[in-house]
Coordinates of C-alpha atoms and ligand atoms in Angstrom, one line a residue:
X226 CA 0.0 0.0 -0.1
X227 CA 2.6 2.4 1.2
X228 CA 4.6 1.9 -2.5
X229 CA 1.4 3.1 -4.2
X230 CA 2.2 6.5 -2.4
X231 CA 6.1 6.4 -3.0
X232 CA 5.3 6.1 -6.9
X233 CA 2.2 8.6 -6.7
X234 CA 4.5 11.4 -4.9
X235 CA 7.7 10.8 -7.4
X236 CA 4.8 10.7 -11.1
X237 CA 3.3 13.8 -9.3
X238 CA 6.9 15.2 -9.1
X239 CA 8.2 14.3 -12.5
X240 CA 4.9 15.6 -14.0
X241 CA 5.5 19.1 -12.2
X242 CA 9.0 19.2 -13.4
X243 CA 7.7 18.6 -17.0
X244 CA 5.0 20.7 -16.9
X245 CA 7.2 23.7 -15.6
X246 CA 5.9 23.6 -12.3
X247 CA 9.2 22.9 -10.8
X248 CA 12.7 23.1 -11.3
X249 CA 14.8 19.7 -10.9
X250 CA 15.8 20.8 -7.3
X251 CA 12.6 21.8 -6.9
X252 CA 11.4 18.4 -7.7
X253 CA 13.4 16.4 -5.9
X254 CA 13.1 19.1 -2.8
X255 CA 9.5 18.1 -3.2
X256 CA 9.7 14.2 -3.4
X257 CA 11.3 14.5 0.0
X258 CA 8.7 16.8 1.7
X259 CA 6.3 14.8 0.6
X260 CA 7.7 11.6 1.4
X261 CA 8.3 13.1 4.8
X262 CA 4.5 14.2 5.3
X263 CA 3.3 11.0 4.5
X264 CA 5.3 8.8 6.9
X265 CA 4.0 11.4 9.6
X266 CA 0.7 12.4 8.7
X267 CA -0.4 10.0 6.4
X268 CA -2.3 10.1 3.0
X269 CA -4.4 12.8 4.5
X270 CA -1.2 15.3 5.1
X271 CA -0.3 14.4 0.6
X272 CA -4.0 15.9 0.0
X273 CA -3.6 18.9 2.2
X274 CA 0.0 19.1 0.6
X275 CA -1.4 18.7 -2.7
X276 CA -3.9 21.1 -2.6
X277 CA -1.6 23.4 -1.7
X278 CA 0.8 22.8 -4.5
X279 CA -1.8 22.5 -7.1
X280 CA -4.0 25.3 -6.0
X281 CA -0.4 27.2 -6.2
X282 CA 0.6 25.9 -9.7
X283 CA -2.2 26.6 -11.1
X284 CA -3.0 29.9 -9.6
X285 CA 0.6 31.5 -11.1
X286 CA -0.1 29.7 -14.6
X287 CA -3.5 31.4 -14.5
X288 CA -3.5 34.8 -16.2
X289 CA 0.5 34.5 -16.3
X290 CA 0.9 36.8 -19.2
X291 CA -1.3 39.7 -17.3
X292 CA 0.6 38.9 -14.3
X293 CA 3.8 38.8 -15.3
X294 CA 5.8 41.7 -15.2
X295 CA 7.7 41.7 -18.8
X296 CA 10.6 43.6 -17.5
X297 CA 11.2 41.1 -14.5
X298 CA 13.9 37.8 -15.0
X299 CA 11.1 35.9 -12.6
X300 CA 12.1 32.3 -12.5
X301 CA 8.9 31.2 -10.6
X302 CA 6.5 32.1 -13.9
X303 CA 9.4 31.0 -16.4
X304 CA 11.2 28.2 -15.2
X305 CA 8.6 26.7 -12.0
X306 CA 9.5 26.7 -8.3
X307 CA 13.2 25.8 -7.1
X308 CA 14.1 23.9 -4.2
X309 CA 14.3 26.7 -2.0
X310 CA 11.1 28.0 -2.6
X311 CA 9.5 24.8 -2.0
X312 CA 11.7 24.6 1.5
X313 CA 10.0 28.0 1.8
X314 CA 6.9 27.0 2.0
X315 CA 6.8 23.2 3.3
X316 CA 9.7 23.5 5.4
X317 CA 7.6 24.3 8.7
X318 CA 5.2 21.6 7.7
X319 CA 8.6 19.2 6.9
X320 CA 9.2 20.8 11.2
X321 CA 5.9 19.4 12.3
X322 CA 6.6 15.9 10.3
X323 CA 10.1 15.7 12.0
X324 CA 8.2 16.5 15.6
X325 CA 5.2 13.8 14.7
X326 CA 7.9 10.7 14.2
X327 CA 10.2 11.9 17.1
X328 CA 7.3 12.9 19.7
X329 CA 3.8 11.8 18.2
X330 CA 1.3 14.1 19.5
X331 CA -2.5 15.4 18.1
X332 CA -0.4 19.1 17.7
X333 CA 2.1 18.5 14.7
X334 CA -1.0 17.7 12.9
X335 CA -2.8 21.1 14.1
X336 CA 1.0 23.2 13.1
X337 CA 1.3 21.3 9.9
X338 CA -2.0 22.2 8.8
X339 CA -1.9 26.0 9.6
X340 CA 1.7 26.0 8.1
X341 CA -0.3 25.0 4.5
X342 CA -3.2 27.1 5.3
X343 CA -0.2 30.2 5.4
X344 CA 1.2 29.5 2.4
X345 CA -1.9 28.4 0.9
X346 CA -3.6 32.0 1.8
X347 CA -0.4 33.6 0.8
X348 CA 0.0 32.4 -2.5
X349 CA -3.3 33.2 -3.1
X350 CA -3.5 36.5 -1.8
X351 CA -0.6 37.0 -3.9
X352 CA -1.7 35.3 -7.6
X353 CA -5.3 36.9 -7.1
X354 CA -4.5 40.1 -5.3
X355 CA -1.8 41.1 -8.3
X356 CA -4.9 41.1 -10.5
X357 CA -7.0 43.7 -8.2
X358 CA -7.9 46.7 -10.6
X359 CA -7.0 49.4 -7.9
X360 CA -3.5 49.6 -6.6
X361 CA -2.9 47.9 -3.3
X362 CA -1.7 49.8 -0.1
X363 CA 1.8 49.5 1.4
X364 CA 1.0 49.2 4.9
X365 CA 4.4 50.6 6.5
X366 CA 4.6 53.5 3.3
X367 CA 0.9 54.2 4.1
X368 CA 0.5 55.0 0.5
X369 CA -0.7 53.0 -2.6
X370 CA 2.2 51.7 -4.6
X371 CA 2.8 49.2 -7.6
X372 CA 1.1 45.7 -7.7
X373 CA 2.7 43.1 -7.1
X374 CA 5.1 44.6 -3.7
X375 CA 5.7 42.7 -0.8
X376 CA 4.1 44.6 2.3
X377 CA 1.0 45.7 0.6
X378 CA -2.6 44.7 0.7
X379 CA -5.4 45.0 -1.5
X380 CA -9.3 43.8 -0.9
X381 CA -8.9 41.2 -3.6
X382 CA -5.8 39.9 -2.0
X383 CA -7.2 39.8 1.5
X384 CA -10.6 37.7 0.3
X385 CA -8.3 35.5 -1.6
X386 CA -6.4 34.9 1.7
X387 CA -9.2 34.1 3.8
X388 CA -10.5 31.5 0.7
X389 CA -7.2 29.7 0.6
X390 CA -7.0 29.0 4.5
X391 CA -10.3 28.1 4.7
X392 CA -9.7 25.5 1.7
X393 CA -7.0 23.8 4.1
X394 CA -9.2 24.6 7.4
X395 CA -12.6 22.6 5.7
X396 CA -10.5 19.9 4.1
X397 CA -8.7 18.9 7.0
X398 CA -12.0 18.4 8.5
X399 CA -13.2 16.3 5.9
X400 CA -9.8 14.3 5.7
X401 CA -9.7 14.0 9.7
X402 CA -13.3 13.4 11.0
X403 CA -14.5 13.7 13.5
X404 CA -12.3 17.3 14.3
X405 CA -14.0 19.9 16.8
X406 CA -14.8 23.0 15.3
X407 CA -12.8 25.1 17.4
X408 CA -9.9 23.4 15.8
X409 CA -10.8 24.2 12.2
X410 CA -11.2 27.8 13.4
X411 CA -8.2 27.8 14.7
X412 CA -6.3 26.5 11.6
X413 CA -8.5 29.0 9.5
X414 CA -7.5 31.9 11.6
X415 CA -3.6 30.6 12.2
X416 CA -3.2 30.7 8.5
X417 CA -4.6 34.2 7.6
X418 CA -2.6 35.8 10.3
X419 CA 0.4 34.2 9.1
X420 CA -0.4 35.6 6.0
X421 CA -0.5 38.9 7.6
X422 CA 2.7 38.3 9.5
X423 CA 4.1 37.8 5.7
X424 CA 2.7 41.3 4.9
X425 CA 4.0 42.9 7.6
X426 CA 7.6 41.1 7.7
X427 CA 7.4 42.0 3.8
X428 CA 6.8 45.9 4.6
X429 CA 9.0 46.2 7.3
X430 CA 12.2 44.2 6.6
X431 CA 12.0 42.7 3.2
X432 CA 14.6 44.1 0.5
X433 CA 13.2 46.5 -1.8
X434 CA 14.9 47.3 -5.3
X435 CA 15.4 50.7 -7.7
X436 CA 15.4 49.8 -11.5
X437 CA 17.2 52.8 -12.9
X438 CA 15.7 52.3 -16.4
X439 CA 11.9 52.1 -16.1
X440 CA 12.3 54.1 -13.0
X441 CA 10.2 51.3 -10.6
X442 CA 10.5 49.8 -7.2
X443 CA 10.8 46.2 -7.8
X444 CA 11.7 43.2 -5.7
X445 CA 13.8 41.8 -8.5
X446 CA 17.6 41.9 -8.5
X447 CA 17.7 42.4 -12.5
X448 CA 15.5 44.2 -14.1
X449 CA 14.7 45.8 -17.7
X450 CA 17.9 43.7 -18.1
X451 CA 20.1 46.1 -16.0
X452 CA 21.2 45.5 -12.3
X453 CA 19.0 47.2 -9.8
X454 CA 20.1 49.3 -6.6
X455 CA 18.8 48.4 -3.2
X456 CA 16.9 50.8 -1.7
X457 CA 15.3 49.2 1.4
X458 CA 15.8 46.4 3.7
X459 CA 18.1 43.6 4.9
X460 CA 20.1 41.4 2.7
X461 CA 18.9 38.2 4.7
X462 CA 15.1 39.2 4.3
X463 CA 14.5 37.6 1.0
X464 CA 11.0 36.2 -0.3
X465 CA 11.5 32.9 0.4
X466 CA 12.6 34.0 4.1
X467 CA 9.2 35.6 4.3
X468 CA 7.1 33.3 3.4
X469 CA 9.3 30.4 5.7
X470 CA 8.9 33.0 9.1
X471 CA 4.8 33.1 8.0
X472 CA 4.7 29.3 8.4
X473 CA 6.0 29.1 11.4
X474 CA 4.2 32.0 12.8
X475 CA 1.0 30.6 11.5
X476 CA 1.9 27.3 12.7
X477 CA 3.1 28.5 16.6
X478 CA -0.3 30.2 16.4
X479 CA -2.0 27.5 15.8
X480 CA 0.1 25.3 18.3
X481 CA -0.1 27.3 21.1
X482 CA -3.9 27.8 20.7
X483 CA -4.4 24.1 20.9
X484 CA -2.4 23.6 23.8
X485 CA -3.0 26.2 25.9
X486 CA -6.3 27.3 24.9
X487 CA -8.5 24.0 23.5
X488 CA -6.8 21.2 25.1
Ligands
ZN144 ZN1 12.7 48.3 -15.0

């Protein structure tokens, strides 16, 4: 029985590389993430991982010609997600999987679900929010900015985040029946708050660059075929760091709520 899942994970990773949803090193990272999650959280864990991965990949491809900045060299749109991006989104869930293997406890299940609720909320907010007709509002600069910049929020993106977190929370309910309603609400809320933490970290710490050719702010190191100038942020605060931190925040909020309030 386990062999079927092993082949299933492997096949999905190979197909994802062929469809340029993952780079080859991203595919290898995704394979081990999947295997690890299956060992700790069984097939239900794989369904949650798959929900995050498939919806995120499809949303990234959806209307990509409208969303993609033609002046940016953005690997996610062109080549698929690489190993660093896989760890940024799936690393916290893998840590929860390690926790479950070392010291089994229901709290690890809630934490991995909250990590994926955060990652899903974040990706949905970015990929759907960028299509907003109105320009997003930047929380730190307190003004409207270019679409697609970290640290900015839009109404459309916020609804997308709530929807993304809810899809993971409700799937958890269907997969692990019977689950107390408080746990589902905890996972959804933690996912939304984790996504909000992503916006805050993105606004206050993440690196931003300026392109002297098109005179725009960007998150790209190379824009309009020339190197951009860093205008803000810490060099360690990359987009992957921000995503990983957000999933940690989401998982800790859910785990803390379970241990101190629900249990
Ligand atoms: Zn430019």
